[in-house]
XYZ file of C-alpha atoms in Angstrom:
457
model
C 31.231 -2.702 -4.414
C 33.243 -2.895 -1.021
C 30.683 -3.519 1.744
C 30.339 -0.800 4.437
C 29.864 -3.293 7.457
C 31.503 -1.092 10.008
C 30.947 -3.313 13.316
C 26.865 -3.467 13.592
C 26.239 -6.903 14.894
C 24.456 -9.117 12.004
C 24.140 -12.475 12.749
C 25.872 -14.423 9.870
C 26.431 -18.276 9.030
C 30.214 -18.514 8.441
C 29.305 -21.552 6.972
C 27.731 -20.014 3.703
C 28.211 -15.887 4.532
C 24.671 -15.461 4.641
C 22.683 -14.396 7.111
C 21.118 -16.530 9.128
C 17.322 -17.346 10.264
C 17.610 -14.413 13.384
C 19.106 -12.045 10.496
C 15.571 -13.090 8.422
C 13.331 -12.584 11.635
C 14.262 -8.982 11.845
C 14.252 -7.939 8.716
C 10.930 -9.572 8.275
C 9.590 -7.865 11.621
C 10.459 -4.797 9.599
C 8.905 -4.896 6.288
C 6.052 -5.912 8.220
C 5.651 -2.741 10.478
C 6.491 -0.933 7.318
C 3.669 -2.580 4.962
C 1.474 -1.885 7.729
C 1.751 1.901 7.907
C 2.084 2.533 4.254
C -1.232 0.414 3.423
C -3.230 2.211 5.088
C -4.979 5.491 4.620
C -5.320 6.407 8.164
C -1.745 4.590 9.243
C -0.773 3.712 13.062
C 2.409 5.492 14.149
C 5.495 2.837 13.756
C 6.174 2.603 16.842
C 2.562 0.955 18.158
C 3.597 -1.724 14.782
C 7.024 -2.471 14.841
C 6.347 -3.632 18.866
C 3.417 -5.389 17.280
C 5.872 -7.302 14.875
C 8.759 -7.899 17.214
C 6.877 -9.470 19.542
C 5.265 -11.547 16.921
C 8.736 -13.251 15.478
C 9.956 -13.369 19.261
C 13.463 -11.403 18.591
C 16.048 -11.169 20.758
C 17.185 -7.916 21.799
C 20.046 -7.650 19.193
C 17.501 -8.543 16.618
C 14.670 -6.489 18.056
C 17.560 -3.911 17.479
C 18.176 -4.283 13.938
C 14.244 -4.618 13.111
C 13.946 -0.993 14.590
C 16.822 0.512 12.917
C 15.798 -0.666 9.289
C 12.503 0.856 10.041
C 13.243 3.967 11.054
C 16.258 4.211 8.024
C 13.627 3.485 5.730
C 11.391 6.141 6.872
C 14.364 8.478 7.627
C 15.024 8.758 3.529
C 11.548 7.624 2.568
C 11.657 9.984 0.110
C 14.696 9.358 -1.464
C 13.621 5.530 -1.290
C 10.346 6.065 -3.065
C 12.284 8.298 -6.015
C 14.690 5.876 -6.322
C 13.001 2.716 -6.760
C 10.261 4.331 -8.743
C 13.697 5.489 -11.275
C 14.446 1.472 -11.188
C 11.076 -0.165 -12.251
C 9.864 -0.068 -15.161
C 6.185 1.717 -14.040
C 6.742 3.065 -11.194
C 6.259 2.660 -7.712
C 2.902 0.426 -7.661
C 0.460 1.891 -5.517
C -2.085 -1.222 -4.818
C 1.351 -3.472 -3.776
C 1.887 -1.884 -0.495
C 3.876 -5.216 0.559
C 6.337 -5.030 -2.390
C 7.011 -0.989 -1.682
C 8.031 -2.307 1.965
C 9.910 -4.769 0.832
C 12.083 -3.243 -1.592
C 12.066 0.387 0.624
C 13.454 -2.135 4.054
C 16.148 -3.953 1.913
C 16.912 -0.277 0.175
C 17.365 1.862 3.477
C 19.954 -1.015 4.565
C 21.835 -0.447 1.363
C 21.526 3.023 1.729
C 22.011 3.553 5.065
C 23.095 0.997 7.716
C 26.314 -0.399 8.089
C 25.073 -4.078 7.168
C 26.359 -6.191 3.755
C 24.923 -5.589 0.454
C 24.660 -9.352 0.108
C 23.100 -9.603 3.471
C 20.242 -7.030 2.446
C 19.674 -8.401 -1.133
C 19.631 -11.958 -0.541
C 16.834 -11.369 3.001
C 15.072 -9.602 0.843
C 14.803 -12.304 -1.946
C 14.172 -15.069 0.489
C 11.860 -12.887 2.391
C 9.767 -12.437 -1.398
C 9.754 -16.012 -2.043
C 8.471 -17.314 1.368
C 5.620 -14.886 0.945
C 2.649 -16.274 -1.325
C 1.711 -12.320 -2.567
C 4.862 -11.448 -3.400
C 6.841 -15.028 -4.438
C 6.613 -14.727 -8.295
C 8.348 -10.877 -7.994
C 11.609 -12.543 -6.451
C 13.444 -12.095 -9.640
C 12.240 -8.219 -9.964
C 13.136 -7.507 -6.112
C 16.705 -9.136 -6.596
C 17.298 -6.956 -9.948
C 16.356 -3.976 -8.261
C 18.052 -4.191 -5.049
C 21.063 -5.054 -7.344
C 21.175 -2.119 -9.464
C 20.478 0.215 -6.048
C 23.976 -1.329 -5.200
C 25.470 -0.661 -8.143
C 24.051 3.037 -8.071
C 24.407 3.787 -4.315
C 26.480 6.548 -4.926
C 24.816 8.351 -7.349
C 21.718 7.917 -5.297
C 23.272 9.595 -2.350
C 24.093 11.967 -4.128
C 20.871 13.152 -5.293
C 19.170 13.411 -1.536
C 22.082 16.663 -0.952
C 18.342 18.742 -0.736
C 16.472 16.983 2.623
C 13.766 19.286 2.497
C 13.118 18.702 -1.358
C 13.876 14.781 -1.544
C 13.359 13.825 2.332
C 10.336 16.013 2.834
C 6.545 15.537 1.820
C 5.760 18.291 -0.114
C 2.754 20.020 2.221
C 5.138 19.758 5.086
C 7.889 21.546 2.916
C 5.760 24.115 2.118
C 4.411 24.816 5.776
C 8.033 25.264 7.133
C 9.248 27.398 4.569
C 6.054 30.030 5.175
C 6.821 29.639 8.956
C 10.410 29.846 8.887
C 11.840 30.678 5.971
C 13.387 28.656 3.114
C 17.598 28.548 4.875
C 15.928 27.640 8.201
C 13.449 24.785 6.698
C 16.075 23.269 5.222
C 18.033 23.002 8.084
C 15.384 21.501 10.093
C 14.933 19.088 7.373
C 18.446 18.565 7.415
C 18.321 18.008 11.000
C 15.713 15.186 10.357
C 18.101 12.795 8.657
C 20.789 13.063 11.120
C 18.539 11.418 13.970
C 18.309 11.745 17.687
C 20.779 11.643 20.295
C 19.469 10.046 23.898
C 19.019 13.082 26.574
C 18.564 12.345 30.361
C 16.903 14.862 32.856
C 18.699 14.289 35.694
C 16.736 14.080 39.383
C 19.429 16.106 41.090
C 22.673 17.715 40.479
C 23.526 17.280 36.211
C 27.247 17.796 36.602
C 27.737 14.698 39.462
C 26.576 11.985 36.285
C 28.816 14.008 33.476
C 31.774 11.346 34.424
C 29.998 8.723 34.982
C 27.991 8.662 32.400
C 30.611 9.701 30.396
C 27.956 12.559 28.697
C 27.369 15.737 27.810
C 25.790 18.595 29.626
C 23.686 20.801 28.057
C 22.930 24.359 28.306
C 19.655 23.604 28.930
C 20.459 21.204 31.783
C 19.650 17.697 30.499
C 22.572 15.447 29.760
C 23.398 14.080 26.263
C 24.589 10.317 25.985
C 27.450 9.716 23.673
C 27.081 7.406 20.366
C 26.631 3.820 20.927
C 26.933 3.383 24.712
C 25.764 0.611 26.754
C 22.036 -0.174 26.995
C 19.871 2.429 28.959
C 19.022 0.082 32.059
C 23.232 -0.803 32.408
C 24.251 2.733 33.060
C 24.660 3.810 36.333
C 21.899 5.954 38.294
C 19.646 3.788 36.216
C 18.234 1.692 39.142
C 18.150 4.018 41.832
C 16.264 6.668 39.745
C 18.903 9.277 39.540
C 17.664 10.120 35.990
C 15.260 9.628 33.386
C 15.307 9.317 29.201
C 13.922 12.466 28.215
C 14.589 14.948 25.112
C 16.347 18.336 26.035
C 13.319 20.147 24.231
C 10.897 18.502 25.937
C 12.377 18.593 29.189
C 12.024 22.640 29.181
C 8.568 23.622 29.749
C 8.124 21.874 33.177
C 11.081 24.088 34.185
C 9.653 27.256 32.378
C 6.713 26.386 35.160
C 8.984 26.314 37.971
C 6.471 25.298 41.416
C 7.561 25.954 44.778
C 7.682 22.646 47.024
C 4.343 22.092 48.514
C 3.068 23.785 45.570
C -0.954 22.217 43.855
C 0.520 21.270 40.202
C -1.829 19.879 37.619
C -0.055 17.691 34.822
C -2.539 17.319 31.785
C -2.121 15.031 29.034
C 0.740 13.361 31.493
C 1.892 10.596 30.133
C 4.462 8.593 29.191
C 5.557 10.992 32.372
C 8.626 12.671 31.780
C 7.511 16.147 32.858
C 5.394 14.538 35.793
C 8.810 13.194 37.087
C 10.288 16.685 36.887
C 7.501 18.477 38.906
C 7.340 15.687 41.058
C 10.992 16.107 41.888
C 10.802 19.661 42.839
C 8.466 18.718 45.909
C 5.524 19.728 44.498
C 2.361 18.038 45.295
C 1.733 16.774 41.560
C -1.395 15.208 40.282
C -0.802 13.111 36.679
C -3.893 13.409 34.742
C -4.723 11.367 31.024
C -7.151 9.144 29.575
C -4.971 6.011 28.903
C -5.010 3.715 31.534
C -2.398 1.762 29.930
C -0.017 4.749 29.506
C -0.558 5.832 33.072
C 0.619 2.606 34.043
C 3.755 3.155 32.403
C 4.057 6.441 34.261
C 2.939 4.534 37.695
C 6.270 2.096 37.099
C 8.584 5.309 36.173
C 7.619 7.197 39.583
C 8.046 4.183 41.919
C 11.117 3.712 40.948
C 12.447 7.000 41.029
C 10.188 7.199 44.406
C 8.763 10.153 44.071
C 5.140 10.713 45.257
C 2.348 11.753 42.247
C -1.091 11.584 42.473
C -2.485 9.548 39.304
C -6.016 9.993 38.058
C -7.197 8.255 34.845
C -9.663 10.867 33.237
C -10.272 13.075 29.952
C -8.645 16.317 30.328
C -11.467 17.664 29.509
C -13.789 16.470 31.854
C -11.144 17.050 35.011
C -12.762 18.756 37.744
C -10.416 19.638 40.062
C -9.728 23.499 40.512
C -7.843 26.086 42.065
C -4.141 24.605 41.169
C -0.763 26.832 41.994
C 0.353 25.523 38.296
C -0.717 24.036 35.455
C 1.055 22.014 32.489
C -0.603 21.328 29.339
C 1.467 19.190 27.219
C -1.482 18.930 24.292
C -1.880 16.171 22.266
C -0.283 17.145 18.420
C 0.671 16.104 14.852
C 4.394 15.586 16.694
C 6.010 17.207 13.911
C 8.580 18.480 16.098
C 9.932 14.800 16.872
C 10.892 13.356 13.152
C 14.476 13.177 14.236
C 13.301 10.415 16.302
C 10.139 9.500 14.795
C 10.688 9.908 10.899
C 7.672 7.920 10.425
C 5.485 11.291 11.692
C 6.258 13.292 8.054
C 4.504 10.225 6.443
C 1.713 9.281 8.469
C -0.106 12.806 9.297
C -1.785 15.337 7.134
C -2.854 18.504 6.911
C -6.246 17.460 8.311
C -4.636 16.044 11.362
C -2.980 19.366 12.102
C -6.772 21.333 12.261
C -8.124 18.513 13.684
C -5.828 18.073 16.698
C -5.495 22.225 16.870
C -9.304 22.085 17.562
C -9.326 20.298 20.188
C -5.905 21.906 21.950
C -8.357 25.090 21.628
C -10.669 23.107 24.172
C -8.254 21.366 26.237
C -6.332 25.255 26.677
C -9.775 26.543 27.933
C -10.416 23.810 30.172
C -6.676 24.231 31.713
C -7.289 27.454 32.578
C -10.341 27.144 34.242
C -8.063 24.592 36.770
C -5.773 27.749 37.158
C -6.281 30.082 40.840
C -5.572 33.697 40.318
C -2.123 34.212 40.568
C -1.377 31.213 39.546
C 0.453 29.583 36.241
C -0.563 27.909 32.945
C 2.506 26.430 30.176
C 1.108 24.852 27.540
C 3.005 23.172 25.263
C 3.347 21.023 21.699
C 6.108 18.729 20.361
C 4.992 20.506 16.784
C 6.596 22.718 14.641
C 2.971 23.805 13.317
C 2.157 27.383 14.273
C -1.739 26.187 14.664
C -0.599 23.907 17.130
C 2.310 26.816 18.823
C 1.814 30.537 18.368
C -1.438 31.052 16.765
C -2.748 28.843 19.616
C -1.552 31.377 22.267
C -2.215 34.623 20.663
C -6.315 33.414 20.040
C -6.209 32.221 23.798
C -5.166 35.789 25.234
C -7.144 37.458 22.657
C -10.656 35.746 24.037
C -9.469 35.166 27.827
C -8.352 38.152 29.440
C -7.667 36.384 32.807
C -4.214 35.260 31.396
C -0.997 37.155 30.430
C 2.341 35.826 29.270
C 5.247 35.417 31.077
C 7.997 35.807 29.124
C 11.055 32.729 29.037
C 14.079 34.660 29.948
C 17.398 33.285 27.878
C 18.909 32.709 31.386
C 16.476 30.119 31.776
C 17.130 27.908 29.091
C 21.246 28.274 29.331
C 21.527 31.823 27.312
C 19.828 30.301 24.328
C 17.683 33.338 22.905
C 17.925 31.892 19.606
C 14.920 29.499 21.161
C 12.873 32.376 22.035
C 10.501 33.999 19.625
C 9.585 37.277 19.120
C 6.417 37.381 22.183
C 8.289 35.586 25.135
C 7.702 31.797 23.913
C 9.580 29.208 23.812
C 10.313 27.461 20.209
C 12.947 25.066 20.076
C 13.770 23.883 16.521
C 15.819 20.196 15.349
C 18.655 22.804 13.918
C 19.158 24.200 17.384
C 22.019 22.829 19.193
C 23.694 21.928 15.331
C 27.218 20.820 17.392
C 27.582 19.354 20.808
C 31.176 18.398 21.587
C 31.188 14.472 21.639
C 28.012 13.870 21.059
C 25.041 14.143 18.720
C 23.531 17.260 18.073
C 20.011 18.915 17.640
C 16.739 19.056 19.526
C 13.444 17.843 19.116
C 10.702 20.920 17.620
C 9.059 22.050 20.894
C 6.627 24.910 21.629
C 5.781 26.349 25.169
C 3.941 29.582 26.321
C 4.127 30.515 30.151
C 1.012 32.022 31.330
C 0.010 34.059 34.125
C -3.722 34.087 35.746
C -4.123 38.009 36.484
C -7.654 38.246 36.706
């Protein structure tokens, strides 16, 4: 079969057509983030491994580049992998050979879904098995495989037409069709496969960088970067701090909270620092608050060179003592389910015991927020999760025990006339189907909860 190489850049020896040792780096950077996460019961997220294993074969960017997309492609149709290859060996999927699952799941999601050659994929992958002592004598098995997934491509394709049956772990399934209904959970799974565009929050005026960054403005207000543009530091604005990488969805609740300049704002849970950066530019007088030093530090770099002024304190939300703030955000640590478009590694890696285990402890970091809170003053609290725990149920138990607080409703003319992403009480809920089309670019959102609150009492 024809390859579909449609321009990626894949380093090949002209000499022989086959890949060369940079080609072999990558791919072997990959299947070892991969074989990382899926041997292990409680597995990092992919991104924390996959910067673990680039820096260990000491890629270059373009390689770095092609390590990250097989990983996320293979975690993107995971499902559809795993079904596949279990189809093509003889007994199954083996569960105590994490290493060969990677192996054979990396070299599938490139025949599957990247625009690199067949040969390129099947023949790293055999090399990759025979340079490797626990996996050497099943060359032959991962070339016949791979083979026959090349043969079959089509037919396997065609059988992953369901995303939230084939794409989807079951429990999650389940969850989003009792939450939202079977036609909208399988557009959100849907959503999932397409991936994410790159949005920028803008510092200033949005429409001055439509030209020249030849993107996309938003109803919301963020911009939307076209497919396959130049790298994030080349574009212009970039060095000056005109704008910053953040997702439309998540770039709504700091607005929702809206301080006046001068204004005592809290940010809880603050980094990597997006929504700091947005509070920060309105003039408030912002104070960054987390526990990770190294994260903060991240966050430090991002506000110097936008220069704006924060106050950064490294500290357990929990334990913060500061009180009396105009505003409050509380972006709570969650399961994340909300960002698979751009994390597809999140439907594998967390559980249903993740989801009450991190919705505990959003019930004490939303009591301690509010206690930061003067009367008259505002509370958003928000989750990148499509999990009602983690969203609505949160909110309604909070006002049901804490009578201080009342909701604000979000008003459509806040988020660009788009009611569809309010919910029946006044809260926001963004969903990945929202936004399906946007002219010239990608389209979708990340899943995003937020809840405005007012202290009355």
């Amino acid at each position: 079969m024809a390859s579909r190489d449609t321009g990626r850049n894949i380093p090949v020896d002209t000499s022989t057509g086959t890949p060369d040792t940079a080609g072999l780096g990558a791919r072997r950077a990959a299947l070892n983030a991969v074989a990382e996460i899926i041997g292990q019961e409680r597995p990092p997220a992919l991104e924390e491994t996959l910067a673990q294993a680039i820096r260990t074969e000491n890629l270059s960017p373009a390689d770095a580049g092609l390590a990250r997309a097989i990983a996320v492609a293979t975690f993107r149709r995971y499902g559809l992998i795993r079904a596949a290859l279990a189809a093509r060996l003889e007994r199954g999927l083996p569960v105590d050979k994490p290493r060969l699952t990677a192996l054979l799941a990396t070299a599938t999601a490139q025949i599957l879904d990247l625009a690199v050659p067949d040969h390129a994929a099947v023949d790293c992958a055999v090399r990759l098995a025979k340079g490797d002592n626990r996996t050497a004598h099943l060359a032959g098995l991962v070339n016949a495989v791979l083979r026959r997934v090349v043969r079959e491509r089509d037919a396997i394709l065609a059988a992953s037409a369901d995303a939230l049956a084939v794409n989807t772990p079951d429990w999650l399934a389940s969850r989003w069709v009792a939450a939202y209904g079977p036609e909208r959970a399988a557009a959100i799974a849907q959503a999932h496969l397409a991936g994410a565009a790159i949005d920028l929050t803008p510092r200033g005026d949005a429409a001055a960088w439509v030209e020249p960054l030849g993107a996309v403005r938003l109803p919301t207000g963020s911009l939307r970067l076209p497919e396959n543009g130049p790298a994030i530091p080349d574009l212009p604005g970039f060095q000056e701090g005109a704008w910053w990488v953040q997702d439309a969805a998540a770039a709504i609740p700091a607005r929702l909270l809206a301080p006046q300049a001068g204004a005592r704002v809290l940010d809880l849970c603050a980094a990597p620092g997006g929504k700091t950066m947005q509070l920060a530019a309105t003039g408030a007088r912002v104070t960054a608050v987390d526990r990770s030093a190294p994260r903060l530090e991240r966050l430090r770099e991002n506000v110097a060179r936008l220069g704006l002024d924060v106050e950064i304190a490294v500290s357990d939300a929990l334990a913060f003592q500061a009180q009396d703030h105009d505003a409050v955000l509380l972006d709570a640590p969650c399961s994340a389910t909300g960002t698979i478009r751009r994390h597809p590694d999140v439907a594998w890696t967390k559980s249903k015991s993740d989801i009450i285990r991190l919705s505990l402890l959003q019930v004490r970091l939303l009591q301690s927020a509010a206690e930061l809170v003067r009367p008259g003053g505002r509370l958003v609290y928000c989750t990148c999760s499509l999990e009602p725990e983690e969203g609505e149920a949160q909110i309604a138990a909070f006002l049901a025990r804490d009578t201080r607080f009342a909701r604000v409703s979000v008003r459509p003319e806040e988020i660009g006339g788009a009611a569809e992403m309010i919910d029946g009480n006044g809260d926001l809920r963004t969903l990945p189907c929202h936004l399906p089309e946007v002219p010239g670019a990608r389209g979708g959102l990340d899943g995003f909860f937020a809840s405005r609150l007012e202290r009355v009492g």
